[in-house]
Amino acid sequence: MYKVYFYIVLILFLASCNVTRVVKPLEKGEQRVSANFGGAGIKYSGAPIPLTLTSINYQKGLDTNVTFTGSFHTTSAMFGVLQTDLGLGIQAYESTAEKFGVTISPMLNILYDIHENNLRLYPQLDATCWWQYGEKPHLFYGSVGTWVELQKAKAHLQIQDNELLPFVTVGHQFIGEKWDVQLELKYIGFQHDNRNVVVDFIGPSHYGSAGLFVGVGRRLSK
C-alpha cells in the first residue's frame, strides 16, 4: 500500500496538495498556525470523491513584507513518506490604499520515502494577487504557480518530458480577530493527460485535475 501511495504522491497532479500558504504577508513578529485539508477530485468505483490530504503549517513575519512558512504533511507521514514544504511569502507590490497586492512565494518541497530510502526535491514558485474588497480584512485572491521536476528521467529510464507542474487557483480568506478560514479551488497540471496514471482524476477534457482545499488558521501574539 505504501508504494502505491508514494507513487500517487509523486504523480504531478497531486504535488500541490494544499492551500496557498501565504496570501498576504504577516506583520513583523506576527505568527500563524493552521491546519489544511483537501485534495484533487478522483473517481472511485465510478463516483466522484475528493482526496483528503492533510497538513499543518506555521508562519512567522520576518519583516513587514516577508513571511516564513513551513509545513508538515500528516497524511503522507501515515504512509511512510515524510513531506514538508519550506518557503517565503514576499510582498512584491501593495497599493497605496493597502487594498490590493501581489505576493511572490519561492518554496522548496521535500519528500522522503522511509521504506525506499528515496529523497525528492521539488522547487516551487507562486504569484498571488489579493484584494481586500470591503471594510473587514477578508481577502479574495488568485494564484498562478508551478512545481519543478528536477529528475532527468522517469521510471524505466524514460526521458523526463514533464519538468513543470503549473497550477491556477482562486480562493477566499475569511479573516476574524484571531481566526481565519481559507477556501480554495485549484486546477493542477492542466497540460498533462490524466488518463495514463493509476488514479482516475477529474479534470476538464481529461487534462489535469481540479481540487477543493480548506485551511483553518489562528494568528498568535507577537
PDB file of C-alpha atoms in Angstrom:
ATOM      1  CA  MET A   1       0.000   0.000   0.000  1.00  0.00           C
ATOM      2  CA  TYR A   2       2.765   2.470   0.893  1.00  0.00           C
ATOM      3  CA  LYS A   3       4.376   2.000  -2.539  1.00  0.00           C
ATOM      4  CA  VAL A   4       1.081   2.835  -4.207  1.00  0.00           C
ATOM      5  CA  TYR A   5       0.657   5.895  -2.025  1.00  0.00           C
ATOM      6  CA  PHE A   6       4.208   7.125  -2.646  1.00  0.00           C
ATOM      7  CA  TYR A   7       3.676   6.767  -6.366  1.00  0.00           C
ATOM      8  CA  ILE A   8       0.422   8.698  -6.108  1.00  0.00           C
ATOM      9  CA  VAL A   9       2.048  11.471  -4.090  1.00  0.00           C
ATOM     10  CA  LEU A  10       4.786  11.815  -6.689  1.00  0.00           C
ATOM     11  CA  ILE A  11       2.344  11.978  -9.551  1.00  0.00           C
ATOM     12  CA  LEU A  12       2.396  15.586 -10.608  1.00  0.00           C
ATOM     13  CA  PHE A  13      -1.352  16.021 -10.307  1.00  0.00           C
ATOM     14  CA  LEU A  14      -1.103  15.603  -6.523  1.00  0.00           C
ATOM     15  CA  ALA A  15       2.101  17.528  -5.978  1.00  0.00           C
ATOM     16  CA  SER A  16       0.482  20.776  -4.897  1.00  0.00           C
ATOM     17  CA  CYS A  17      -1.907  19.316  -2.324  1.00  0.00           C
ATOM     18  CA  ASN A  18      -2.513  22.326  -0.089  1.00  0.00           C
ATOM     19  CA  VAL A  19      -3.986  25.796   0.064  1.00  0.00           C
ATOM     20  CA  THR A  20      -1.927  28.839  -0.897  1.00  0.00           C
ATOM     21  CA  ARG A  21       0.464  29.181   2.024  1.00  0.00           C
ATOM     22  CA  VAL A  22       0.970  32.962   2.201  1.00  0.00           C
ATOM     23  CA  VAL A  23      -1.800  35.029   0.637  1.00  0.00           C
ATOM     24  CA  LYS A  24      -0.741  38.312   2.269  1.00  0.00           C
ATOM     25  CA  PRO A  25       2.456  38.509   4.375  1.00  0.00           C
ATOM     26  CA  LEU A  26       2.087  38.831   8.143  1.00  0.00           C
ATOM     27  CA  GLU A  27       3.244  41.832  10.122  1.00  0.00           C
ATOM     28  CA  LYS A  28       6.779  41.653  11.522  1.00  0.00           C
ATOM     29  CA  GLY A  29       6.852  39.279  14.504  1.00  0.00           C
ATOM     30  CA  GLU A  30       3.297  38.033  13.918  1.00  0.00           C
ATOM     31  CA  GLN A  31       2.813  34.248  13.904  1.00  0.00           C
ATOM     32  CA  ARG A  32       0.146  31.958  12.489  1.00  0.00           C
ATOM     33  CA  VAL A  33      -0.567  28.239  12.758  1.00  0.00           C
ATOM     34  CA  SER A  34      -3.051  26.388  10.566  1.00  0.00           C
ATOM     35  CA  ALA A  35      -4.458  23.004   9.636  1.00  0.00           C
ATOM     36  CA  ASN A  36      -5.210  22.307   5.983  1.00  0.00           C
ATOM     37  CA  PHE A  37      -7.078  19.541   4.198  1.00  0.00           C
ATOM     38  CA  GLY A  38      -8.411  18.747   0.750  1.00  0.00           C
ATOM     39  CA  GLY A  39      -7.173  17.320  -2.492  1.00  0.00           C
ATOM     40  CA  ALA A  40      -7.721  16.598  -6.127  1.00  0.00           C
ATOM     41  CA  GLY A  41     -11.002  15.118  -7.286  1.00  0.00           C
ATOM     42  CA  ILE A  42     -10.962  11.471  -8.400  1.00  0.00           C
ATOM     43  CA  LYS A  43     -13.455   8.831  -9.469  1.00  0.00           C
ATOM     44  CA  TYR A  44     -13.689   5.808  -7.185  1.00  0.00           C
ATOM     45  CA  SER A  45     -15.949   2.958  -8.327  1.00  0.00           C
ATOM     46  CA  GLY A  46     -17.455   5.441 -10.764  1.00  0.00           C
ATOM     47  CA  ALA A  47     -18.358   8.018  -8.095  1.00  0.00           C
ATOM     48  CA  PRO A  48     -16.596  11.406  -7.858  1.00  0.00           C
ATOM     49  CA  ILE A  49     -14.875  11.963  -4.495  1.00  0.00           C
ATOM     50  CA  PRO A  50     -12.226  14.406  -3.237  1.00  0.00           C
ATOM     51  CA  LEU A  51      -8.945  13.076  -1.904  1.00  0.00           C
ATOM     52  CA  THR A  52      -8.434  14.264   1.660  1.00  0.00           C
ATOM     53  CA  LEU A  53      -4.783  15.099   2.238  1.00  0.00           C
ATOM     54  CA  THR A  54      -3.882  16.905   5.462  1.00  0.00           C
ATOM     55  CA  SER A  55      -1.050  19.141   6.604  1.00  0.00           C
ATOM     56  CA  ILE A  56      -0.143  21.567   9.374  1.00  0.00           C
ATOM     57  CA  ASN A  57       1.550  24.913   8.761  1.00  0.00           C
ATOM     58  CA  TYR A  58       3.495  27.520  10.720  1.00  0.00           C
ATOM     59  CA  GLN A  59       4.223  31.087   9.589  1.00  0.00           C
ATOM     60  CA  LYS A  60       6.144  33.996  11.066  1.00  0.00           C
ATOM     61  CA  GLY A  61       6.550  37.552   9.828  1.00  0.00           C
ATOM     62  CA  LEU A  62      10.293  38.110   9.460  1.00  0.00           C
ATOM     63  CA  ASP A  63       9.694  41.651   8.258  1.00  0.00           C
ATOM     64  CA  THR A  64       6.619  43.636   7.277  1.00  0.00           C
ATOM     65  CA  ASN A  65       6.953  42.385   3.705  1.00  0.00           C
ATOM     66  CA  VAL A  66       8.485  38.912   4.257  1.00  0.00           C
ATOM     67  CA  THR A  67       6.887  35.884   5.930  1.00  0.00           C
ATOM     68  CA  PHE A  68       8.489  32.483   6.564  1.00  0.00           C
ATOM     69  CA  THR A  69       6.289  29.425   6.046  1.00  0.00           C
ATOM     70  CA  GLY A  70       6.885  25.769   6.869  1.00  0.00           C
ATOM     71  CA  SER A  71       4.542  22.775   6.689  1.00  0.00           C
ATOM     72  CA  PHE A  72       4.414  19.094   7.584  1.00  0.00           C
ATOM     73  CA  HIS A  73       2.120  16.779   5.607  1.00  0.00           C
ATOM     74  CA  THR A  74       0.434  14.455   8.081  1.00  0.00           C
ATOM     75  CA  THR A  75      -1.352  12.138   5.636  1.00  0.00           C
ATOM     76  CA  SER A  76       1.907  11.401   3.819  1.00  0.00           C
ATOM     77  CA  ALA A  77       3.599  10.549   7.126  1.00  0.00           C
ATOM     78  CA  MET A  78       0.926   7.937   7.873  1.00  0.00           C
ATOM     79  CA  PHE A  79       2.101   6.023   4.795  1.00  0.00           C
ATOM     80  CA  GLY A  80       5.824   6.362   5.476  1.00  0.00           C
ATOM     81  CA  VAL A  81       6.506   9.417   3.317  1.00  0.00           C
ATOM     82  CA  LEU A  82       7.906  12.427   5.163  1.00  0.00           C
ATOM     83  CA  GLN A  83       6.830  15.514   3.254  1.00  0.00           C
ATOM     84  CA  THR A  84       7.427  19.172   4.067  1.00  0.00           C
ATOM     85  CA  ASP A  85       7.425  22.497   2.261  1.00  0.00           C
ATOM     86  CA  LEU A  86       9.541  25.487   3.283  1.00  0.00           C
ATOM     87  CA  GLY A  87       9.475  28.945   1.778  1.00  0.00           C
ATOM     88  CA  LEU A  88       8.865  32.661   1.941  1.00  0.00           C
ATOM     89  CA  GLY A  89       5.946  34.931   1.156  1.00  0.00           C
ATOM     90  CA  ILE A  90       7.331  38.202  -0.215  1.00  0.00           C
ATOM     91  CA  GLN A  91       5.146  41.238  -0.789  1.00  0.00           C
ATOM     92  CA  ALA A  92       6.185  42.384  -4.261  1.00  0.00           C
ATOM     93  CA  TYR A  93       3.532  45.096  -4.538  1.00  0.00           C
ATOM     94  CA  GLU A  94       0.878  46.770  -2.408  1.00  0.00           C
ATOM     95  CA  SER A  95      -1.389  49.622  -3.441  1.00  0.00           C
ATOM     96  CA  THR A  96      -1.280  52.942  -1.620  1.00  0.00           C
ATOM     97  CA  ALA A  97      -4.673  52.219  -0.084  1.00  0.00           C
ATOM     98  CA  GLU A  98      -3.421  48.754   1.002  1.00  0.00           C
ATOM     99  CA  LYS A  99      -6.434  47.125  -0.678  1.00  0.00           C
ATOM    100  CA  PHE A 100      -4.597  45.227  -3.423  1.00  0.00           C
ATOM    101  CA  GLY A 101      -1.255  43.480  -3.560  1.00  0.00           C
ATOM    102  CA  VAL A 102       0.937  40.811  -5.109  1.00  0.00           C
ATOM    103  CA  THR A 103       2.759  38.145  -3.094  1.00  0.00           C
ATOM    104  CA  ILE A 104       5.643  36.138  -4.580  1.00  0.00           C
ATOM    105  CA  SER A 105       6.420  32.819  -2.881  1.00  0.00           C
ATOM    106  CA  PRO A 106       9.583  30.804  -3.634  1.00  0.00           C
ATOM    107  CA  MET A 107       9.380  27.418  -1.922  1.00  0.00           C
ATOM    108  CA  LEU A 108      11.036  24.016  -1.692  1.00  0.00           C
ATOM    109  CA  ASN A 109       9.014  20.800  -1.333  1.00  0.00           C
ATOM    110  CA  ILE A 110      10.874  17.877   0.237  1.00  0.00           C
ATOM    111  CA  LEU A 111       9.624  14.261   0.113  1.00  0.00           C
ATOM    112  CA  TYR A 112      11.426  11.314   1.715  1.00  0.00           C
ATOM    113  CA  ASP A 113      10.175   7.725   1.437  1.00  0.00           C
ATOM    114  CA  ILE A 114      11.282   5.922   4.599  1.00  0.00           C
ATOM    115  CA  HIS A 115      10.671   2.452   3.139  1.00  0.00           C
ATOM    116  CA  GLU A 116      12.587   3.001  -0.103  1.00  0.00           C
ATOM    117  CA  ASN A 117      15.188   5.496   1.206  1.00  0.00           C
ATOM    118  CA  ASN A 118      14.146   7.792  -1.634  1.00  0.00           C
ATOM    119  CA  LEU A 119      14.523  11.588  -1.428  1.00  0.00           C
ATOM    120  CA  ARG A 120      12.901  14.007  -3.881  1.00  0.00           C
ATOM    121  CA  LEU A 121      13.143  17.810  -4.029  1.00  0.00           C
ATOM    122  CA  TYR A 122      10.663  19.995  -5.902  1.00  0.00           C
ATOM    123  CA  PRO A 123      11.235  23.767  -6.158  1.00  0.00           C
ATOM    124  CA  GLN A 124       8.068  25.834  -6.430  1.00  0.00           C
ATOM    125  CA  LEU A 125       7.262  29.432  -7.357  1.00  0.00           C
ATOM    126  CA  ASP A 126       3.873  31.122  -6.866  1.00  0.00           C
ATOM    127  CA  ALA A 127       2.492  34.575  -7.600  1.00  0.00           C
ATOM    128  CA  THR A 128      -0.672  35.539  -5.713  1.00  0.00           C
ATOM    129  CA  CYS A 129      -2.830  38.610  -6.340  1.00  0.00           C
ATOM    130  CA  TRP A 130      -5.012  39.512  -3.349  1.00  0.00           C
ATOM    131  CA  TRP A 131      -7.811  42.032  -2.973  1.00  0.00           C
ATOM    132  CA  GLN A 132      -9.295  43.341   0.274  1.00  0.00           C
ATOM    133  CA  TYR A 133     -12.720  44.249  -1.055  1.00  0.00           C
ATOM    134  CA  GLY A 134     -14.516  45.645   1.999  1.00  0.00           C
ATOM    135  CA  GLU A 135     -14.056  47.302   5.360  1.00  0.00           C
ATOM    136  CA  LYS A 136     -13.208  43.985   7.001  1.00  0.00           C
ATOM    137  CA  PRO A 137      -9.828  42.383   6.161  1.00  0.00           C
ATOM    138  CA  HIS A 138     -11.337  39.477   4.162  1.00  0.00           C
ATOM    139  CA  LEU A 139      -9.293  38.650   1.074  1.00  0.00           C
ATOM    140  CA  PHE A 140     -10.260  37.409  -2.365  1.00  0.00           C
ATOM    141  CA  TYR A 141      -7.261  36.032  -4.254  1.00  0.00           C
ATOM    142  CA  GLY A 142      -5.993  34.194  -7.289  1.00  0.00           C
ATOM    143  CA  SER A 143      -2.660  32.480  -7.845  1.00  0.00           C
ATOM    144  CA  VAL A 144      -0.541  31.024 -10.602  1.00  0.00           C
ATOM    145  CA  GLY A 145       2.495  28.877  -9.996  1.00  0.00           C
ATOM    146  CA  THR A 146       4.420  25.754 -10.803  1.00  0.00           C
ATOM    147  CA  TRP A 147       6.371  22.910  -9.281  1.00  0.00           C
ATOM    148  CA  VAL A 148       9.634  21.974 -10.987  1.00  0.00           C
ATOM    149  CA  GLU A 149      10.645  18.350 -11.597  1.00  0.00           C
ATOM    150  CA  LEU A 150      14.424  18.005 -11.148  1.00  0.00           C
ATOM    151  CA  GLN A 151      14.679  14.345 -12.145  1.00  0.00           C
ATOM    152  CA  LYS A 152      16.084  13.924 -15.661  1.00  0.00           C
ATOM    153  CA  ALA A 153      14.466  10.527 -16.167  1.00  0.00           C
ATOM    154  CA  LYS A 154      11.135   8.942 -15.293  1.00  0.00           C
ATOM    155  CA  ALA A 155      10.580   5.330 -14.324  1.00  0.00           C
ATOM    156  CA  HIS A 156      12.202   2.699 -16.574  1.00  0.00           C
ATOM    157  CA  LEU A 157      14.795   5.291 -17.709  1.00  0.00           C
ATOM    158  CA  GLN A 158      12.277   7.172 -19.840  1.00  0.00           C
ATOM    159  CA  ILE A 159      13.160  10.758 -20.724  1.00  0.00           C
ATOM    160  CA  GLN A 160      11.532  13.275 -18.376  1.00  0.00           C
ATOM    161  CA  ASP A 161       9.287  15.475 -20.516  1.00  0.00           C
ATOM    162  CA  ASN A 162       7.120  16.951 -17.746  1.00  0.00           C
ATOM    163  CA  GLU A 163       9.516  19.282 -15.957  1.00  0.00           C
ATOM    164  CA  LEU A 164       6.786  21.700 -14.889  1.00  0.00           C
ATOM    165  CA  LEU A 165       3.535  21.256 -12.984  1.00  0.00           C
ATOM    166  CA  PRO A 166       1.644  24.534 -13.426  1.00  0.00           C
ATOM    167  CA  PHE A 167      -1.472  25.342 -11.446  1.00  0.00           C
ATOM    168  CA  VAL A 168      -4.002  28.130 -11.060  1.00  0.00           C
ATOM    169  CA  THR A 169      -6.132  28.873  -8.019  1.00  0.00           C
ATOM    170  CA  VAL A 170      -8.957  31.096  -6.892  1.00  0.00           C
ATOM    171  CA  GLY A 171      -9.828  31.452  -3.241  1.00  0.00           C
ATOM    172  CA  HIS A 172     -11.187  33.450  -0.347  1.00  0.00           C
ATOM    173  CA  GLN A 173      -9.765  34.016   3.124  1.00  0.00           C
ATOM    174  CA  PHE A 174     -12.285  34.980   5.829  1.00  0.00           C
ATOM    175  CA  ILE A 175     -10.285  36.826   8.486  1.00  0.00           C
ATOM    176  CA  GLY A 176     -11.503  37.385  12.040  1.00  0.00           C
ATOM    177  CA  GLU A 177      -9.820  38.883  15.073  1.00  0.00           C
ATOM    178  CA  LYS A 178      -7.727  35.768  15.708  1.00  0.00           C
ATOM    179  CA  TRP A 179      -9.075  33.014  13.451  1.00  0.00           C
ATOM    180  CA  ASP A 180      -9.287  32.754   9.685  1.00  0.00           C
ATOM    181  CA  VAL A 181     -10.792  30.270   7.234  1.00  0.00           C
ATOM    182  CA  GLN A 182      -9.437  29.718   3.743  1.00  0.00           C
ATOM    183  CA  LEU A 183     -11.423  28.147   0.865  1.00  0.00           C
ATOM    184  CA  GLU A 184      -9.675  27.457  -2.415  1.00  0.00           C
ATOM    185  CA  LEU A 185     -10.294  25.846  -5.792  1.00  0.00           C
ATOM    186  CA  LYS A 186      -7.203  24.677  -7.648  1.00  0.00           C
ATOM    187  CA  TYR A 187      -6.654  23.340 -11.152  1.00  0.00           C
ATOM    188  CA  ILE A 188      -3.412  21.365 -11.275  1.00  0.00           C
ATOM    189  CA  GLY A 189      -1.342  20.102 -14.191  1.00  0.00           C
ATOM    190  CA  PHE A 190      -3.680  21.334 -16.889  1.00  0.00           C
ATOM    191  CA  GLN A 191      -1.259  20.417 -19.693  1.00  0.00           C
ATOM    192  CA  HIS A 192      -0.992  16.759 -18.614  1.00  0.00           C
ATOM    193  CA  ASP A 193      -3.252  13.995 -19.931  1.00  0.00           C
ATOM    194  CA  ASN A 194      -4.693  12.331 -16.819  1.00  0.00           C
ATOM    195  CA  ARG A 195      -5.780   9.084 -18.481  1.00  0.00           C
ATOM    196  CA  ASN A 196      -2.429   7.306 -18.217  1.00  0.00           C
ATOM    197  CA  VAL A 197      -1.996   7.267 -14.436  1.00  0.00           C
ATOM    198  CA  VAL A 198      -3.084   4.851 -11.723  1.00  0.00           C
ATOM    199  CA  VAL A 199      -5.772   7.196 -10.370  1.00  0.00           C
ATOM    200  CA  ASP A 200      -8.856   8.338 -12.291  1.00  0.00           C
ATOM    201  CA  PHE A 201      -8.511  12.101 -11.811  1.00  0.00           C
ATOM    202  CA  ILE A 202     -11.347  14.515 -12.521  1.00  0.00           C
ATOM    203  CA  GLY A 203     -10.286  17.228 -14.949  1.00  0.00           C
ATOM    204  CA  PRO A 204     -11.740  19.072 -17.948  1.00  0.00           C
ATOM    205  CA  SER A 205     -11.335  17.067 -21.172  1.00  0.00           C
ATOM    206  CA  HIS A 206      -9.129  14.527 -19.343  1.00  0.00           C
ATOM    207  CA  TYR A 207      -6.412  17.072 -18.576  1.00  0.00           C
ATOM    208  CA  GLY A 208      -5.051  17.818 -15.117  1.00  0.00           C
ATOM    209  CA  SER A 209      -7.170  17.673 -12.008  1.00  0.00           C
ATOM    210  CA  ALA A 210      -9.399  20.092 -10.116  1.00  0.00           C
ATOM    211  CA  GLY A 211      -9.457  20.096  -6.336  1.00  0.00           C
ATOM    212  CA  LEU A 212     -11.018  21.775  -3.313  1.00  0.00           C
ATOM    213  CA  PHE A 213      -8.896  22.823  -0.339  1.00  0.00           C
ATOM    214  CA  VAL A 214      -9.720  24.220   3.111  1.00  0.00           C
ATOM    215  CA  GLY A 215      -7.484  25.841   5.707  1.00  0.00           C
ATOM    216  CA  VAL A 216      -8.246  26.947   9.267  1.00  0.00           C
ATOM    217  CA  GLY A 217      -5.679  29.216  10.899  1.00  0.00           C
ATOM    218  CA  ARG A 218      -5.073  31.144  14.093  1.00  0.00           C
ATOM    219  CA  ARG A 219      -2.815  34.147  14.494  1.00  0.00           C
ATOM    220  CA  LEU A 220      -0.650  34.304  17.605  1.00  0.00           C
ATOM    221  CA  SER A 221       0.514  37.317  19.558  1.00  0.00           C
ATOM    222  CA  LYS A 222       3.829  38.868  18.587  1.00  0.00           C
TER     223      LYS A 222
END
